[in-house]
Short mmCIF file of C-alpha atoms in Angstrom, two decimals:
data_model
loop_
_atom_site.label_atom_id
_atom_site.label_comp_id
_atom_site.label_asym_id
_atom_site.label_seq_id
_atom_site.Cartn_x
_atom_site.Cartn_y
_atom_site.Cartn_z
CA MET C 1 0.00 0.00 0.00
CA LYS C 2 1.48 3.30 -1.08
CA TRP C 3 1.42 6.17 1.43
CA LEU C 4 2.35 9.71 0.62
CA LYS C 5 2.64 12.59 3.03
CA VAL C 6 1.93 15.92 1.43
CA LEU C 7 2.16 19.33 3.06
CA VAL C 8 -0.62 21.47 1.68
CA THR C 9 -0.64 25.24 1.97
CA LEU C 10 -4.35 25.84 2.41
CA THR C 11 -5.87 29.11 1.34
CA LEU C 12 -8.51 29.58 4.02
CA VAL C 13 -11.99 30.34 2.81
CA THR C 14 -14.81 31.69 4.91
CA VAL C 15 -17.88 29.67 4.00
CA CYS C 16 -21.17 31.29 4.89
CA PHE C 17 -24.32 29.32 5.57
CA SER C 18 -27.79 29.84 7.02
CA LEU C 19 -28.01 31.03 10.62
CA ILE C 20 -29.74 28.60 12.94
CA SER C 21 -31.30 29.53 16.27
CA VAL C 22 -31.61 26.54 18.61
CA GLU C 23 -33.25 26.21 22.01
CA ALA C 24 -31.44 24.35 24.80
CA ILE C 25 -31.81 20.65 23.97
CA ASP C 26 -31.29 17.62 26.19
CA TYR C 27 -28.28 16.33 24.28
CA GLU C 28 -26.28 13.47 25.74
CA GLU C 29 -22.63 14.01 26.61
CA GLY C 30 -20.54 13.27 23.55
CA PHE C 31 -23.31 14.46 21.19
CA VAL C 32 -21.81 15.57 17.88
CA ASP C 33 -23.54 18.20 15.76
CA GLU C 34 -22.58 18.17 12.06
CA TYR C 35 -23.10 20.52 9.14
CA ILE C 36 -22.35 19.47 5.55
CA TYR C 37 -21.70 22.42 3.27
CA ASN C 38 -24.04 22.48 0.29
CA GLU C 39 -22.77 22.04 -3.26
CA GLU C 40 -22.70 25.76 -4.03
CA GLU C 41 -20.64 26.49 -0.92
CA ARG C 42 -18.24 23.64 -1.70
CA GLN C 43 -17.86 24.68 -5.33
CA ASN C 44 -17.14 28.29 -4.42
CA ALA C 45 -14.52 27.18 -1.90
CA ARG C 46 -12.91 24.73 -4.36
CA GLU C 47 -12.61 27.35 -7.09
CA GLU C 48 -11.19 30.04 -4.80
CA ILE C 49 -8.59 27.70 -3.31
CA LEU C 50 -7.63 26.15 -6.68
CA ASN C 51 -7.17 29.54 -8.33
CA ALA C 52 -5.02 30.75 -5.43
CA VAL C 53 -2.79 27.64 -5.49
CA ILE C 54 -2.35 27.78 -9.29
CA GLU C 55 -1.44 31.47 -9.11
CA SER C 56 1.04 30.81 -6.29
CA SER C 57 2.68 27.92 -8.19
CA LYS C 58 3.45 30.08 -11.23
CA LYS C 59 6.52 31.54 -9.54
CA ASP C 60 8.09 28.06 -9.45
CA ILE C 61 7.79 27.46 -13.19
CA PRO C 62 11.24 27.80 -14.82
CA GLN C 63 11.31 30.20 -17.76
CA THR C 64 13.83 30.96 -20.49
CA ARG C 65 14.22 33.90 -22.84
CA MET C 66 13.13 31.71 -25.72
CA ASP C 67 10.27 29.72 -24.21
CA GLU C 68 7.16 30.50 -22.21
CA ILE C 69 6.44 27.47 -20.02
CA VAL C 70 2.90 26.90 -18.77
CA GLU C 71 1.24 24.27 -16.60
CA ASN C 72 -1.87 22.26 -17.35
CA TRP C 73 -3.85 20.97 -14.36
CA GLU C 74 -5.83 17.83 -15.15
CA ARG C 75 -8.41 16.74 -12.59
CA ALA C 76 -7.79 13.10 -11.58
CA GLY C 77 -10.43 12.39 -8.94
CA THR C 78 -12.13 13.70 -5.80
CA ALA C 79 -12.53 12.00 -2.42
CA ILE C 80 -13.67 12.91 1.09
CA SER C 81 -11.05 12.88 3.85
CA SER C 82 -11.21 11.30 7.26
CA ASP C 83 -12.29 13.49 10.19
CA SER C 84 -9.60 15.81 11.46
CA PRO C 85 -8.72 15.70 15.17
CA TYR C 86 -10.95 17.93 17.30
CA ARG C 87 -9.52 21.35 18.06
CA GLU C 88 -10.69 23.93 20.56
CA VAL C 89 -12.86 26.67 19.07
CA LEU C 90 -11.04 30.01 19.32
CA GLY C 91 -12.08 32.93 21.51
CA GLN C 92 -13.14 30.92 24.57
CA LEU C 93 -12.16 31.68 28.15
CA LYS C 94 -9.14 29.72 29.35
CA GLY C 95 -11.13 28.21 32.19
CA GLY C 96 -14.11 27.32 30.04
CA TYR C 97 -17.80 27.92 30.77
CA LYS C 98 -20.23 26.45 33.29
CA TYR C 99 -23.92 26.36 32.41
CA GLY C 100 -26.32 25.96 35.31
CA ASP C 101 -29.55 23.96 35.58
CA GLY C 102 -31.18 26.09 32.89
CA GLY C 103 -28.60 25.05 30.32
CA GLY C 104 -26.95 27.29 27.79
CA GLY C 105 -24.47 27.38 24.98
CA MET C 106 -22.57 29.70 22.68
CA TYR C 107 -22.63 31.12 19.18
CA TRP C 108 -20.06 29.80 16.74
CA GLY C 109 -18.90 31.45 13.50
CA GLU C 110 -16.36 30.85 10.73
CA SER C 111 -12.96 32.51 11.09
CA LYS C 112 -9.77 32.48 9.02
CA SER C 113 -7.69 32.25 12.20
CA THR C 114 -5.90 28.92 12.57
CA SER C 115 -4.73 26.77 15.47
CA GLY C 116 -1.82 24.90 13.93
CA THR C 117 -2.00 22.01 11.51
CA VAL C 118 -3.93 18.75 11.39
CA SER C 119 -3.41 15.59 9.37
CA VAL C 120 -6.20 13.81 7.51
CA GLY C 121 -6.19 10.72 5.33
CA VAL C 122 -7.84 10.33 1.94
CA ALA C 123 -7.95 7.44 -0.53
CA PHE C 124 -7.99 7.63 -4.32
CA GLY C 125 -8.55 3.98 -5.12
CA THR C 126 -5.43 2.21 -3.87
CA ASP C 127 -3.52 5.50 -3.57
CA HIS C 128 -3.70 6.58 0.09
CA VAL C 129 -2.50 10.07 0.95
CA ASN C 130 -1.90 11.83 4.26
CA ILE C 131 -2.42 15.57 3.98
CA SER C 132 -1.29 18.15 6.52
CA LEU C 133 -3.11 21.46 6.42
CA ALA C 134 -3.79 24.57 8.45
CA TYR C 135 -6.86 24.10 10.65
CA ALA C 136 -9.43 26.84 11.27
CA PRO C 137 -11.63 25.72 14.20
CA GLY C 138 -13.94 28.72 14.04
CA MET C 139 -14.58 31.39 16.64
CA LYS C 140 -16.85 31.93 19.63
CA MET C 141 -19.16 34.80 18.72
CA THR C 142 -21.04 37.21 20.97
CA SER C 143 -24.07 36.91 18.68
CA GLY C 144 -24.95 35.62 15.24
CA GLY C 145 -23.47 32.53 13.66
CA GLN C 146 -24.77 29.14 14.76
CA TYR C 147 -25.94 28.52 18.31
CA LYS C 148 -24.50 25.38 19.92
CA SER C 149 -26.32 24.04 22.99
CA CYS C 150 -24.40 22.39 25.81
CA PRO C 151 -25.61 18.82 26.59
CA LYS C 152 -27.64 18.53 29.80
CA SER C 153 -25.21 15.95 31.15
CA LEU C 154 -22.52 18.66 31.09
CA TRP C 155 -24.52 21.33 32.90
CA ASN C 156 -22.81 22.53 36.07
CA LYS C 157 -19.42 21.47 34.69
CA TYR C 158 -16.79 23.61 33.06
CA VAL C 159 -16.80 22.91 29.35
CA LYS C 160 -15.39 24.11 26.05
CA LEU C 161 -16.62 23.75 22.47
CA TYR C 162 -14.48 21.85 19.95
CA SER C 163 -14.72 21.37 16.20
CA SER C 164 -13.56 18.83 13.62
CA ARG C 165 -13.65 19.01 9.82
CA LYS C 166 -13.76 16.75 6.80
CA TYR C 167 -12.29 18.00 3.54
CA GLU C 168 -13.14 17.45 -0.08
CA VAL C 169 -9.77 16.62 -1.64
CA THR C 170 -9.31 16.86 -5.41
CA LYS C 171 -6.30 15.26 -7.04
CA TYR C 172 -4.73 16.99 -10.04
CA ARG C 173 -2.05 15.72 -12.41
CA VAL C 174 0.10 18.68 -13.40
CA TYR C 175 1.86 18.87 -16.80
CA ARG C 176 4.31 21.43 -18.17
CA LYS C 177 4.90 22.46 -21.76
CA ASN C 178 5.86 25.30 -24.02
CA LYS C 179 2.81 27.51 -24.34
CA TYR C 180 2.73 27.11 -28.11
CA ASP C 181 3.37 23.35 -28.27
CA SER C 182 0.53 20.92 -28.87
CA GLY C 183 -0.52 18.25 -26.37
CA LYS C 184 -0.80 18.47 -22.61
CA GLY C 185 2.93 18.36 -21.93
CA THR C 186 5.20 16.39 -19.60
CA PHE C 187 3.90 15.15 -16.26
CA VAL C 188 5.73 16.85 -13.36
CA ARG C 189 3.76 16.17 -10.16
CA ASN C 190 0.48 15.46 -8.41
CA GLU C 191 -1.28 18.21 -6.48
CA TYR C 192 -3.99 17.74 -3.82
CA ILE C 193 -6.40 20.65 -3.30
CA SER C 194 -8.38 20.54 -0.05
CA SER C 195 -11.56 22.52 0.60
CA PRO C 196 -14.14 22.28 3.42
CA TYR C 197 -16.71 19.48 3.14
CA SER C 198 -18.28 19.36 6.61
CA ILE C 199 -17.74 20.48 10.19
CA LYS C 200 -18.65 18.87 13.51
CA TRP C 201 -18.94 20.37 16.98
CA THR C 202 -18.95 18.81 20.41
CA TYR C 203 -18.67 20.03 24.00
CA LYS C 204 -16.08 18.49 26.31
CA ALA C 205 -15.63 18.84 30.07
CA ILE C 206 -12.26 20.32 31.05
#
């Protein structure tokens, strides 16, 4: 089984979706809330990230006075990654939050701020790839965003909100050639473009 480890420079994209107002619900401890981005959101994110990566890669294309070298990116498949490790949502108090017998929760929103890198796995047939990328866990908001209720079993305990993501990973075969030559050129490398597919949230006692 072939394993590759690829470091991906992820252009972070803020994906907007419908605001949801939720009453306090009797969730069990360990309850995981998940949102899957719709196709329009995923497509917009894919295109923005792909365009940014292609533009950034142009500086690495060797040029001569006689030839103008260009790259052709050929899509070679798309797959959904494994879940990333959970990371603490940004903007929370160091000591966490304690919700009394009436329950409670917090508003969560997208943010471009990151909390280090995470590694996820993805399979393209028999080709298994580990991808490291910058992780944006989102931010605690004072209002707006999505409201996340704390499970009843965690009332009267100090808790924090954590998030995990899956990514839609598209594999590209990249070819180089003289701009004016026919054909797609000579294969030079594979590229893996990762964009948000879904996000999960869960509360944990601290």
